[in-house]
């Protein structure tokens, strides 16, 4: 590359907002990523790091010098700061912590004391607090003196002398009430602060249900610790929703599309290993019927149809049940109704496709008998698919295994085994 | 049921917040849904309808009398109002529109003039506007007179005499500046209003990138039409993220877990029909090798392993590419790198699993030759899976077909056909 191009690229990167540089980094293969990062103005490192997805952030942090990293963390939101520190190997971590200023170090240590997937791990400490016994007029003068409020501030929090959270005042309320009134008089009391150890999934549900823009985080004694803002919750909601889709393909949430080949291969190999066991099991079931298979090649040719249809029907049910679980729609009281429904769908679809496949096969292979056999197997397997599609994820959930991750493999195993047994077993009985 | 129980249930429903009643309705089979709806206080109908997912909302609206529906729509957000009206059959629609008051009818007609998936379709008309030439002090007095601001108001919009949007003032800014200053002096100018015809997916991307809580919507001439708030955007983000997962199983976005059996069967049947064609195609490919299959039953037994592994490997790549496309990470300039990467992963995983399956098969079936054949087929199919996993969704996108919907079927067809050809074809060449 000509050096003039570097200058032009550097200027271009400098003019892009941080979120665009982050998008560019995420869309680039590893080598280009390193080059782009070198060209970015170090003053913007912190802001760009905050915008990056976890996996890409980690890969960049690992290559930064500790003192540069410490400089980049200045002014970062508490939650991002904690996340960055968590990803560091111990010696670098200590070094970065040492080169940070006192206030940042304290913020970081507080956030690090909570699990990263809890309210405490995603909160920021930039709350603006009020005392209950002052007037709106005083609050207004205090705010004008302050000159600026943290981003996404829609409420001020009211605390007592012990720093315990006792209520909140929306900015819109401050602007619409008589300025002579007391804070204690206009605040919304009885607001439940979010416990610092609440899981982030639950935090997201609370935000979605109450349409919050921000919410206070408290410890066990009710002390105000910080606040969570909607922009962090949006990230959680997106991740949660993507989690199911990625898990169903055996991928991890933070899988980076442009990760190096070796890393990606290692991650995906595990899932192929699990599937190989399933495929060998299906082959072993087929091998039980070697006699009839060696007599009639037509059975070998048709052997994949019934398992394949069962797999598709079962996946549809499974996908719906997994989504229903994530949304909190599926409960013990309605699961029996759901099993009945999916069995009924299985029976109906079974009937339709059994008739159709019987006709196709009878015409194609000129054998009514084979048509009847495949029709029976189809019917049995679509029923099994409906039943397994509901019960497998429910059982997995009971044993606290992620249904999105393990559900598909177990379901396919069921539909493969039932499909092959029903088809080749019936064939052996009737034709063997 | 005893009538006393009805009273108790009614009281319980009355005490639940609207979002909880909505969750209860969404988690109930059709019959219970109707009963619960009957027990709900009609005054709360509107609020509950707003909280329901589209499919469930539709099923309830269809059973309501037009005048009750008109009553329920009073005070609804503009976007929800438009959505409800869109779902109605024409005669009912006219009747509901007639029984609404003038202001609501105007709001509804405006929202209905935009496509429901655009900024105009999801905006609300509850904006608070300011003139540029007044002081902060005047604004404050105006707001105090008003007494209340619409929910999720974080900014006031500044418009000129022609109602054109010229800037915005955050509430937090109003509270922190000198009250003698002019609005024109403290507003953020040069803010780009969202065009009313912008697609909702793009709207969501803008909100996510800029961490907005609300944003103004304008028409082609820059007139302020309304605003979009983050709570509606959160719904879009969740739907978008779920869309890919549901589409990959051939399900529609608004699929209701508790829909009646016949409706669900009809929806899912199409996908099974598509899959049957794929399965028959695979069977047809196998039938080309009927000779060798009838000679060696072992080939029939092992015939499913290679296609199955290819399907899994391909789905992993496909899932990542679909997610990458949704996030805007995949561009023409990096797609060649990505194909190279996925081919390399395919080759590496191919090598690993070819060796392993060769060993397993050689030991199990006591035939080195069959081991070599399946190893070669595995290698070929995992390469094909990597290539198809990247190129299939890209081609589909080029032809404007949803990759999440059609990608899986096409990919499986490729891995089935390549897998069977490679395995049975090589067997015919070497053993036939």
Short mmCIF file of N, CA and C in Angstrom, two decimals, chain A residues 27-133:
data_model
loop_
_atom_site.label_atom_id
_atom_site.label_comp_id
_atom_site.label_asym_id
_atom_site.label_seq_id
_atom_site.Cartn_x
_atom_site.Cartn_y
_atom_site.Cartn_z
N UNK A 27 -17.05 -6.31 10.41
CA UNK A 27 -17.25 -6.86 9.07
C UNK A 27 -15.94 -7.20 8.38
N UNK A 28 -14.83 -7.17 9.12
CA UNK A 28 -13.54 -7.39 8.47
C UNK A 28 -12.88 -8.67 8.94
N UNK A 29 -12.15 -9.33 8.03
CA UNK A 29 -11.34 -10.49 8.41
C UNK A 29 -10.22 -10.06 9.35
N UNK A 30 -9.64 -11.02 10.12
CA UNK A 30 -8.67 -10.70 11.17
C UNK A 30 -7.56 -9.74 10.73
N UNK A 31 -6.94 -9.96 9.55
CA UNK A 31 -5.80 -9.11 9.16
C UNK A 31 -6.23 -7.66 8.95
N UNK A 32 -7.33 -7.47 8.21
CA UNK A 32 -7.79 -6.10 7.96
C UNK A 32 -8.16 -5.44 9.29
N UNK A 33 -8.71 -6.23 10.21
CA UNK A 33 -9.08 -5.69 11.51
C UNK A 33 -7.89 -5.05 12.20
N UNK A 34 -6.76 -5.77 12.20
CA UNK A 34 -5.55 -5.27 12.85
C UNK A 34 -5.10 -3.98 12.19
N UNK A 35 -5.14 -3.93 10.85
CA UNK A 35 -4.70 -2.73 10.12
C UNK A 35 -5.60 -1.55 10.47
N UNK A 36 -6.93 -1.78 10.43
CA UNK A 36 -7.87 -0.69 10.72
C UNK A 36 -7.65 -0.15 12.13
N UNK A 37 -7.46 -1.07 13.09
CA UNK A 37 -7.28 -0.66 14.48
C UNK A 37 -6.05 0.23 14.65
N UNK A 38 -4.98 -0.12 13.90
CA UNK A 38 -3.75 0.68 13.94
C UNK A 38 -4.00 2.10 13.46
N UNK A 39 -4.91 2.24 12.50
CA UNK A 39 -5.14 3.54 11.87
C UNK A 39 -6.07 4.43 12.69
N UNK A 40 -6.79 3.81 13.64
CA UNK A 40 -7.77 4.58 14.42
C UNK A 40 -7.06 5.48 15.42
N UNK A 41 -7.57 6.67 15.59
CA UNK A 41 -7.05 7.61 16.58
C UNK A 41 -7.18 7.01 17.99
N UNK A 42 -6.08 6.86 18.75
CA UNK A 42 -6.16 6.24 20.09
C UNK A 42 -7.18 6.91 21.01
N UNK A 43 -7.45 8.20 20.80
CA UNK A 43 -8.44 8.89 21.63
C UNK A 43 -9.82 8.27 21.47
N UNK A 44 -10.05 7.62 20.34
CA UNK A 44 -11.37 7.06 20.09
C UNK A 44 -11.46 5.58 20.44
N UNK A 45 -10.30 5.01 20.87
CA UNK A 45 -10.28 3.57 21.17
C UNK A 45 -11.40 3.16 22.12
N UNK A 46 -11.54 3.92 23.21
CA UNK A 46 -12.51 3.56 24.25
C UNK A 46 -13.92 3.49 23.70
N UNK A 47 -14.29 4.55 22.98
CA UNK A 47 -15.66 4.65 22.47
C UNK A 47 -15.96 3.52 21.48
N UNK A 48 -14.96 3.19 20.64
CA UNK A 48 -15.17 2.13 19.65
C UNK A 48 -15.27 0.77 20.36
N UNK A 49 -14.40 0.54 21.34
CA UNK A 49 -14.44 -0.73 22.08
C UNK A 49 -15.83 -0.95 22.68
N UNK A 50 -16.44 0.14 23.20
CA UNK A 50 -17.76 0.01 23.81
C UNK A 50 -18.81 -0.48 22.81
N UNK A 51 -18.62 -0.10 21.53
CA UNK A 51 -19.63 -0.43 20.52
C UNK A 51 -19.45 -1.84 19.94
N UNK A 52 -18.28 -2.45 20.16
CA UNK A 52 -18.00 -3.75 19.52
C UNK A 52 -18.72 -4.90 20.20
N UNK A 53 -19.01 -5.95 19.44
CA UNK A 53 -19.57 -7.16 20.04
C UNK A 53 -18.49 -7.86 20.85
N UNK A 54 -18.91 -8.66 21.83
CA UNK A 54 -17.99 -9.19 22.83
C UNK A 54 -16.78 -9.92 22.22
N UNK A 55 -17.07 -10.81 21.27
CA UNK A 55 -16.00 -11.64 20.72
C UNK A 55 -14.95 -10.80 20.00
N UNK A 56 -15.41 -9.83 19.22
CA UNK A 56 -14.49 -8.98 18.46
C UNK A 56 -13.72 -8.07 19.42
N UNK A 57 -14.42 -7.55 20.42
CA UNK A 57 -13.78 -6.73 21.44
C UNK A 57 -12.62 -7.48 22.08
N UNK A 58 -12.91 -8.74 22.45
CA UNK A 58 -11.88 -9.56 23.10
C UNK A 58 -10.67 -9.73 22.20
N UNK A 59 -10.89 -10.01 20.92
CA UNK A 59 -9.76 -10.29 20.03
C UNK A 59 -8.89 -9.04 19.87
N UNK A 60 -9.49 -7.86 19.95
CA UNK A 60 -8.69 -6.64 19.82
C UNK A 60 -7.96 -6.31 21.12
N UNK A 61 -8.66 -6.46 22.24
CA UNK A 61 -8.06 -6.15 23.54
C UNK A 61 -6.81 -6.98 23.78
N UNK A 62 -6.88 -8.24 23.34
CA UNK A 62 -5.77 -9.15 23.58
C UNK A 62 -4.47 -8.67 22.95
N UNK A 63 -4.61 -7.83 21.92
CA UNK A 63 -3.41 -7.37 21.22
C UNK A 63 -2.96 -5.97 21.64
N UNK A 64 -3.67 -5.37 22.61
CA UNK A 64 -3.30 -4.01 23.01
C UNK A 64 -2.32 -4.02 24.17
N UNK A 65 -1.42 -3.01 24.19
CA UNK A 65 -0.49 -2.87 25.32
C UNK A 65 -1.29 -2.40 26.54
N UNK A 66 -0.92 -2.88 27.76
CA UNK A 66 -1.69 -2.55 28.96
C UNK A 66 -1.89 -1.05 29.17
N UNK A 67 -0.84 -0.24 28.92
CA UNK A 67 -1.00 1.20 29.20
C UNK A 67 -1.96 1.85 28.19
N UNK A 68 -1.93 1.36 26.94
CA UNK A 68 -2.87 1.88 25.95
C UNK A 68 -4.30 1.49 26.34
N UNK A 69 -4.43 0.28 26.83
CA UNK A 69 -5.74 -0.21 27.24
C UNK A 69 -6.28 0.62 28.40
N UNK A 70 -5.38 0.91 29.37
CA UNK A 70 -5.80 1.71 30.52
C UNK A 70 -6.27 3.09 30.05
N UNK A 71 -5.55 3.67 29.08
CA UNK A 71 -5.93 4.98 28.56
C UNK A 71 -7.29 4.89 27.88
N UNK A 72 -7.53 3.80 27.14
CA UNK A 72 -8.79 3.65 26.41
C UNK A 72 -9.98 3.50 27.35
N UNK A 73 -9.75 2.94 28.55
CA UNK A 73 -10.87 2.70 29.47
C UNK A 73 -11.31 3.96 30.20
N UNK A 74 -10.54 5.05 30.08
CA UNK A 74 -10.93 6.29 30.76
C UNK A 74 -12.27 6.78 30.23
N UNK A 75 -13.21 7.04 31.12
CA UNK A 75 -14.49 7.60 30.71
C UNK A 75 -15.44 6.57 30.13
N UNK A 76 -15.05 5.29 30.13
CA UNK A 76 -15.95 4.24 29.68
C UNK A 76 -17.11 4.07 30.66
N UNK A 77 -18.26 3.61 30.16
CA UNK A 77 -19.36 3.27 31.07
C UNK A 77 -18.90 2.15 31.99
N UNK A 78 -19.43 2.14 33.22
CA UNK A 78 -18.98 1.16 34.20
C UNK A 78 -19.11 -0.28 33.69
N UNK A 79 -20.25 -0.57 33.05
CA UNK A 79 -20.47 -1.95 32.63
C UNK A 79 -19.48 -2.38 31.55
N UNK A 80 -19.17 -1.46 30.61
CA UNK A 80 -18.21 -1.81 29.57
C UNK A 80 -16.82 -1.98 30.16
N UNK A 81 -16.49 -1.09 31.09
CA UNK A 81 -15.20 -1.15 31.76
C UNK A 81 -15.01 -2.52 32.43
N UNK A 82 -16.04 -2.94 33.16
CA UNK A 82 -15.95 -4.23 33.85
C UNK A 82 -15.81 -5.36 32.83
N UNK A 83 -16.56 -5.23 31.72
CA UNK A 83 -16.49 -6.30 30.73
C UNK A 83 -15.10 -6.43 30.15
N UNK A 84 -14.50 -5.28 29.82
CA UNK A 84 -13.16 -5.29 29.24
C UNK A 84 -12.17 -5.93 30.23
N UNK A 85 -12.25 -5.52 31.49
CA UNK A 85 -11.32 -6.04 32.50
C UNK A 85 -11.47 -7.55 32.68
N UNK A 86 -12.72 -8.02 32.64
CA UNK A 86 -12.96 -9.45 32.83
C UNK A 86 -12.27 -10.30 31.77
N UNK A 87 -12.14 -9.74 30.56
CA UNK A 87 -11.58 -10.52 29.46
C UNK A 87 -10.06 -10.60 29.48
N UNK A 88 -9.41 -9.91 30.42
CA UNK A 88 -7.94 -9.84 30.40
C UNK A 88 -7.28 -10.96 31.19
N UNK A 89 -6.13 -11.43 30.71
CA UNK A 89 -5.35 -12.37 31.51
C UNK A 89 -4.84 -11.66 32.76
N UNK A 90 -4.64 -12.41 33.85
CA UNK A 90 -4.39 -11.81 35.16
C UNK A 90 -3.27 -10.77 35.23
N UNK A 91 -2.07 -11.03 34.71
CA UNK A 91 -1.00 -10.02 34.85
C UNK A 91 -1.36 -8.70 34.16
N UNK A 92 -1.94 -8.78 32.95
CA UNK A 92 -2.33 -7.56 32.23
C UNK A 92 -3.40 -6.83 33.02
N UNK A 93 -4.35 -7.58 33.55
CA UNK A 93 -5.45 -7.04 34.34
C UNK A 93 -4.92 -6.18 35.48
N UNK A 94 -3.95 -6.75 36.22
CA UNK A 94 -3.36 -6.01 37.35
C UNK A 94 -2.71 -4.73 36.88
N UNK A 95 -1.99 -4.84 35.76
CA UNK A 95 -1.27 -3.68 35.25
C UNK A 95 -2.24 -2.58 34.82
N UNK A 96 -3.32 -2.98 34.12
CA UNK A 96 -4.31 -2.00 33.67
C UNK A 96 -4.95 -1.33 34.88
N UNK A 97 -5.30 -2.13 35.88
CA UNK A 97 -5.95 -1.60 37.08
C UNK A 97 -5.04 -0.58 37.76
N UNK A 98 -3.72 -0.89 37.78
CA UNK A 98 -2.75 0.02 38.42
C UNK A 98 -2.67 1.34 37.69
N UNK A 99 -2.71 1.30 36.35
CA UNK A 99 -2.54 2.56 35.61
C UNK A 99 -3.82 3.38 35.48
N UNK A 100 -4.93 2.87 36.08
CA UNK A 100 -6.17 3.64 36.03
C UNK A 100 -6.21 4.66 37.17
N UNK A 101 -7.00 5.74 37.00
CA UNK A 101 -7.07 6.68 38.12
C UNK A 101 -7.99 6.13 39.22
N UNK A 102 -7.87 6.72 40.42
CA UNK A 102 -8.51 6.18 41.61
C UNK A 102 -10.02 5.96 41.42
N UNK A 103 -10.70 6.98 40.86
CA UNK A 103 -12.15 6.92 40.75
C UNK A 103 -12.59 5.78 39.82
N UNK A 104 -11.88 5.67 38.66
CA UNK A 104 -12.20 4.61 37.72
C UNK A 104 -11.96 3.23 38.34
N UNK A 105 -10.86 3.14 39.12
CA UNK A 105 -10.53 1.85 39.73
C UNK A 105 -11.65 1.42 40.69
N UNK A 106 -12.14 2.39 41.47
CA UNK A 106 -13.21 2.06 42.42
C UNK A 106 -14.48 1.60 41.69
N UNK A 107 -14.83 2.35 40.64
CA UNK A 107 -16.00 1.97 39.85
C UNK A 107 -15.84 0.55 39.32
N UNK A 108 -14.64 0.29 38.76
CA UNK A 108 -14.38 -1.01 38.15
C UNK A 108 -14.49 -2.12 39.18
N UNK A 109 -13.89 -1.89 40.36
CA UNK A 109 -13.89 -2.96 41.37
C UNK A 109 -15.30 -3.26 41.86
N UNK A 110 -16.13 -2.20 41.94
CA UNK A 110 -17.52 -2.42 42.35
C UNK A 110 -18.24 -3.28 41.32
N UNK A 111 -18.13 -2.90 40.06
CA UNK A 111 -18.84 -3.63 39.01
C UNK A 111 -18.33 -5.07 38.92
N UNK A 112 -17.02 -5.25 39.14
CA UNK A 112 -16.44 -6.59 39.03
C UNK A 112 -16.92 -7.50 40.16
N UNK A 113 -17.44 -6.91 41.24
CA UNK A 113 -17.88 -7.74 42.34
C UNK A 113 -19.22 -8.42 42.02
N UNK A 114 -19.86 -8.01 40.91
CA UNK A 114 -21.10 -8.69 40.51
C UNK A 114 -20.87 -9.55 39.28
N UNK A 115 -21.64 -10.62 39.17
CA UNK A 115 -21.55 -11.49 38.01
C UNK A 115 -21.92 -10.69 36.77
N UNK A 116 -21.25 -10.97 35.64
CA UNK A 116 -21.46 -10.10 34.47
C UNK A 116 -22.85 -10.24 33.84
N UNK A 117 -23.56 -11.32 34.17
CA UNK A 117 -24.90 -11.47 33.60
C UNK A 117 -26.00 -11.02 34.55
N UNK A 118 -25.64 -10.24 35.57
CA UNK A 118 -26.65 -9.77 36.51
C UNK A 118 -26.83 -8.26 36.38
N UNK A 119 -27.87 -7.76 37.06
CA UNK A 119 -28.14 -6.33 37.05
C UNK A 119 -26.89 -5.54 37.48
N UNK A 120 -26.19 -6.04 38.50
CA UNK A 120 -24.99 -5.35 38.98
C UNK A 120 -23.90 -5.29 37.92
N UNK A 121 -23.84 -6.29 37.08
CA UNK A 121 -22.81 -6.34 36.03
C UNK A 121 -23.10 -5.42 34.86
N UNK A 122 -24.38 -5.08 34.65
CA UNK A 122 -24.70 -4.23 33.49
C UNK A 122 -25.06 -2.80 33.89
N UNK A 123 -25.02 -2.49 35.18
CA UNK A 123 -25.44 -1.15 35.59
C UNK A 123 -24.32 -0.13 35.40
N UNK A 124 -24.73 1.15 35.35
CA UNK A 124 -23.78 2.26 35.38
C UNK A 124 -23.94 2.99 36.71
N UNK A 125 -22.85 3.68 37.12
CA UNK A 125 -22.91 4.33 38.43
C UNK A 125 -23.21 5.83 38.30
N UNK A 126 -23.62 6.26 37.11
CA UNK A 126 -23.81 7.70 36.88
C UNK A 126 -25.22 8.19 37.25
N UNK A 127 -25.67 7.86 38.46
CA UNK A 127 -27.01 8.30 38.87
C UNK A 127 -26.96 9.73 39.41
N UNK A 128 -28.08 10.44 39.22
CA UNK A 128 -28.22 11.76 39.85
C UNK A 128 -29.25 11.60 40.96
N UNK A 129 -28.86 11.91 42.21
CA UNK A 129 -29.76 11.66 43.34
C UNK A 129 -30.25 12.95 43.97
N UNK A 130 -31.43 12.86 44.57
CA UNK A 130 -32.05 14.00 45.26
C UNK A 130 -32.39 13.61 46.68
N UNK A 131 -32.53 14.60 47.55
CA UNK A 131 -33.05 14.38 48.90
C UNK A 131 -34.54 14.68 48.89
N UNK A 132 -35.32 13.98 49.71
CA UNK A 132 -36.78 14.16 49.67
C UNK A 132 -37.25 15.51 50.21
N UNK A 133 -36.44 16.16 51.06
CA UNK A 133 -36.96 17.33 51.79
C UNK A 133 -36.60 18.67 51.15
#
